[in-house]
Short mmCIF file of C-alpha atoms in Angstrom, two decimals:
data_model
loop_
_atom_site.label_atom_id
_atom_site.label_comp_id
_atom_site.label_asym_id
_atom_site.label_seq_id
_atom_site.Cartn_x
_atom_site.Cartn_y
_atom_site.Cartn_z
CA UNK O 1 35.47 18.44 -41.21
CA UNK O 2 33.29 18.33 -38.09
CA UNK O 3 35.01 18.02 -34.76
CA UNK O 4 33.39 15.62 -32.33
CA UNK O 5 32.38 17.05 -29.01
CA UNK O 6 34.46 15.54 -26.22
CA UNK O 7 32.44 13.03 -24.23
CA UNK O 8 31.53 14.10 -20.73
CA UNK O 9 33.51 12.37 -18.09
CA UNK O 10 31.85 10.28 -15.41
CA UNK O 11 32.68 12.97 -12.86
CA UNK O 12 30.99 15.64 -14.98
CA UNK O 13 27.85 13.57 -15.41
CA UNK O 14 27.65 12.81 -11.71
CA UNK O 15 28.24 16.47 -10.81
CA UNK O 16 25.34 17.48 -13.07
CA UNK O 17 23.12 14.80 -11.60
CA UNK O 18 24.02 15.87 -8.06
CA UNK O 19 23.14 19.48 -8.85
CA UNK O 20 19.72 18.42 -10.15
CA UNK O 21 19.04 16.21 -7.11
CA UNK O 22 20.25 18.86 -4.67
CA UNK O 23 17.83 21.34 -6.20
CA UNK O 24 14.92 18.90 -5.93
CA UNK O 25 15.76 18.12 -2.31
CA UNK O 26 16.00 21.82 -1.49
CA UNK O 27 12.56 22.43 -3.03
CA UNK O 28 10.89 19.56 -1.13
CA UNK O 29 10.26 21.34 2.17
CA UNK O 30 6.76 20.23 3.12
CA UNK O 31 6.53 17.54 5.78
CA UNK O 32 3.18 15.77 6.13
CA UNK O 33 1.52 12.41 5.88
CA UNK O 34 1.27 10.94 2.41
CA UNK O 35 -1.31 8.71 0.75
CA UNK O 36 0.37 5.86 -1.15
CA UNK O 37 -1.47 3.58 -3.56
CA UNK O 38 0.11 0.26 -4.55
CA UNK O 39 -1.77 -1.20 -7.49
CA UNK O 40 -1.31 -3.52 -10.46
CA UNK O 41 -1.42 -7.24 -11.20
CA UNK O 42 2.13 -7.96 -10.06
CA UNK O 43 3.18 -9.66 -6.85
CA UNK O 44 4.51 -7.53 -4.02
CA UNK O 45 1.92 -4.86 -3.20
CA UNK O 46 1.24 -6.01 0.35
CA UNK O 47 4.90 -6.86 0.88
CA UNK O 48 5.88 -3.31 -0.11
CA UNK O 49 3.24 -1.79 2.16
CA UNK O 50 4.32 -3.84 5.15
CA UNK O 51 7.97 -3.15 4.44
CA UNK O 52 7.27 0.57 4.58
CA UNK O 53 5.33 0.05 7.79
CA UNK O 54 8.33 -1.80 9.27
CA UNK O 55 10.51 1.17 8.33
CA UNK O 56 8.18 3.52 10.24
CA UNK O 57 8.00 1.25 13.26
CA UNK O 58 11.80 1.07 13.23
CA UNK O 59 11.74 4.82 13.86
CA UNK O 60 9.39 4.31 16.81
CA UNK O 61 6.26 5.38 14.94
CA UNK O 62 3.04 3.52 15.90
CA UNK O 63 1.27 1.70 13.07
CA UNK O 64 -1.95 -0.09 12.27
CA UNK O 65 -2.92 -2.68 9.66
CA UNK O 66 -6.38 -3.59 8.43
CA UNK O 67 -6.47 -6.59 6.08
CA UNK O 68 -9.73 -6.50 4.16
CA UNK O 69 -9.55 -9.90 2.45
CA UNK O 70 -6.92 -12.15 4.01
CA UNK O 71 -8.45 -14.18 6.78
CA UNK O 72 -8.45 -17.89 6.10
CA UNK O 73 -5.05 -18.61 7.61
CA UNK O 74 -2.41 -16.82 9.61
CA UNK O 75 0.10 -15.19 7.32
CA UNK O 76 3.80 -14.92 8.06
CA UNK O 77 3.51 -11.16 8.40
CA UNK O 78 0.69 -11.54 10.93
CA UNK O 79 2.76 -13.98 12.98
CA UNK O 80 5.77 -11.69 12.86
CA UNK O 81 4.22 -8.25 13.37
CA UNK O 82 0.93 -8.69 15.24
CA UNK O 83 2.46 -8.99 18.72
CA UNK O 84 4.62 -5.88 18.26
CA UNK O 85 3.71 -3.24 20.88
CA UNK O 86 3.63 -0.43 18.28
CA UNK O 87 1.37 -2.25 15.79
CA UNK O 88 -2.40 -2.65 15.91
CA UNK O 89 -3.38 -5.47 13.53
CA UNK O 90 -6.83 -6.44 12.26
CA UNK O 91 -7.55 -9.40 9.98
CA UNK O 92 -11.06 -8.59 8.82
CA UNK O 93 -11.74 -10.69 5.72
CA UNK O 94 -13.03 -14.20 5.36
CA UNK O 95 -10.86 -15.10 2.41
CA UNK O 96 -11.31 -14.21 -1.23
CA UNK O 97 -14.82 -13.56 -2.50
CA UNK O 98 -14.85 -16.74 -4.59
CA UNK O 99 -14.21 -18.73 -1.41
CA UNK O 100 -17.00 -17.32 0.76
CA UNK O 101 -19.49 -17.31 -2.14
CA UNK O 102 -21.70 -15.08 -0.03
CA UNK O 103 -22.06 -11.41 -0.89
CA UNK O 104 -23.87 -10.76 2.38
CA UNK O 105 -20.95 -12.10 4.42
CA UNK O 106 -18.44 -10.19 2.32
CA UNK O 107 -20.38 -6.93 2.73
CA UNK O 108 -20.72 -7.46 6.48
CA UNK O 109 -16.98 -8.11 6.81
CA UNK O 110 -16.21 -5.01 4.71
CA UNK O 111 -18.52 -2.84 6.82
CA UNK O 112 -16.88 -4.06 10.03
CA UNK O 113 -13.42 -3.43 8.58
CA UNK O 114 -14.46 0.08 7.59
CA UNK O 115 -15.68 0.85 11.12
CA UNK O 116 -12.22 0.03 12.45
CA UNK O 117 -10.51 1.89 9.60
CA UNK O 118 -12.59 5.03 10.16
CA UNK O 119 -11.48 5.06 13.80
CA UNK O 120 -7.82 4.62 12.85
CA UNK O 121 -8.01 7.47 10.34
CA UNK O 122 -9.00 9.76 13.21
CA UNK O 123 -6.31 8.52 15.59
CA UNK O 124 -3.38 10.97 15.87
CA UNK O 125 -1.40 8.28 17.68
CA UNK O 126 -1.13 6.13 14.54
CA UNK O 127 1.60 7.47 12.28
CA UNK O 128 0.97 4.96 9.50
CA UNK O 129 -2.10 2.94 8.55
CA UNK O 130 -1.91 0.10 6.03
CA UNK O 131 -5.22 -0.78 4.37
CA UNK O 132 -4.31 -4.06 2.74
CA UNK O 133 -6.40 -5.05 -0.29
CA UNK O 134 -8.94 -2.34 0.46
CA UNK O 135 -9.20 -1.51 -3.26
CA UNK O 136 -11.18 -4.72 -3.79
CA UNK O 137 -13.94 -3.26 -1.62
CA UNK O 138 -14.56 -0.61 -4.27
CA UNK O 139 -14.18 -2.95 -7.24
CA UNK O 140 -16.87 -5.28 -5.89
CA UNK O 141 -18.92 -2.39 -4.48
CA UNK O 142 -18.78 -3.65 -0.92
CA UNK O 143 -18.03 -0.14 0.34
CA UNK O 144 -18.99 3.33 -0.94
CA UNK O 145 -15.98 5.38 -1.95
CA UNK O 146 -17.13 8.85 -0.85
CA UNK O 147 -16.89 8.34 2.96
CA UNK O 148 -13.43 6.81 2.53
CA UNK O 149 -12.14 9.78 0.56
CA UNK O 150 -13.64 12.18 3.08
CA UNK O 151 -11.96 10.33 5.96
CA UNK O 152 -8.62 10.27 4.15
CA UNK O 153 -8.79 14.02 3.56
CA UNK O 154 -9.69 14.69 7.20
CA UNK O 155 -7.10 12.40 8.80
CA UNK O 156 -4.36 13.79 11.08
CA UNK O 157 -1.91 15.82 9.02
CA UNK O 158 1.13 13.68 9.91
CA UNK O 159 -0.54 10.31 9.27
CA UNK O 160 0.63 8.19 6.34
CA UNK O 161 -1.79 5.78 4.66
CA UNK O 162 -1.02 2.95 2.24
CA UNK O 163 -3.79 1.25 0.26
CA UNK O 164 -3.17 -1.89 -1.78
CA UNK O 165 -5.19 -3.66 -4.45
CA UNK O 166 -5.04 -4.44 -8.15
CA UNK O 167 -7.31 -1.67 -9.42
CA UNK O 168 -7.71 1.75 -7.81
CA UNK O 169 -10.73 4.04 -8.33
CA UNK O 170 -9.87 7.16 -10.28
CA UNK O 171 -11.17 9.40 -7.50
CA UNK O 172 -8.74 7.76 -5.07
CA UNK O 173 -5.83 8.23 -7.45
CA UNK O 174 -6.67 11.92 -7.75
CA UNK O 175 -5.97 12.54 -4.05
CA UNK O 176 -2.95 10.21 -3.76
CA UNK O 177 0.59 11.51 -3.29
CA UNK O 178 2.42 8.43 -4.53
CA UNK O 179 1.16 5.69 -6.87
CA UNK O 180 3.14 2.59 -7.81
CA UNK O 181 1.87 0.26 -10.53
CA UNK O 182 3.39 -3.19 -10.02
CA UNK O 183 3.47 -5.15 -13.27
CA UNK O 184 3.00 -8.89 -13.66
CA UNK O 185 5.70 -10.20 -15.98
CA UNK O 186 5.72 -13.79 -14.71
CA UNK O 187 4.33 -15.66 -11.72
CA UNK O 188 5.38 -19.06 -10.42
CA UNK O 189 1.73 -20.08 -9.88
CA UNK O 190 1.16 -20.10 -13.64
CA UNK O 191 4.16 -22.40 -13.95
CA UNK O 192 2.46 -24.89 -11.67
CA UNK O 193 4.24 -23.91 -8.46
CA UNK O 194 1.98 -24.09 -5.43
CA UNK O 195 1.40 -21.28 -2.92
CA UNK O 196 4.11 -21.52 -0.26
CA UNK O 197 4.50 -20.29 3.30
CA UNK O 198 6.86 -17.36 3.45
CA UNK O 199 6.37 -16.40 -0.20
CA UNK O 200 2.62 -16.09 -0.81
CA UNK O 201 1.43 -16.00 2.81
#
């Protein structure tokens, strides 16, 4: 007859979990800026990036945002954040590429956005820089990747950077510290629900 092992109590399981977490926390001693990539087809990449930015600003850390595609209308986040004294905000795009229907205009807008971004990535006074929908610039080949990677590697040590976009280049993922892949399980738009202020923009 085999005796069943007594099941661990909740307290025992939590004590074991706490020991594991305490060890991980003790081993995480390095403090520096991190590169975060938010990718995937799901909704919420920009919202997550701007939420993290708000968290930094709440601690008094200056921030900057460069939006590479949004540009046709003022978004709720632009209206809310752009006048904040700790946030530098740039809306650089002219809408989605299928709306402009001009590669030349898209490339010019991307180049201008990169000029501003390159400056921000050298600015020690910006603790966090959000590069919203920048990944599209690489997908459509509006910007070369190499100068961007070089600038990211050379940025001030304490500076955090968040890049959003559906698909990230492999070379960018290789230098990232944190990568979140946001899945698309369902979207109201495909159910016939129109884009609404406060939810999509």
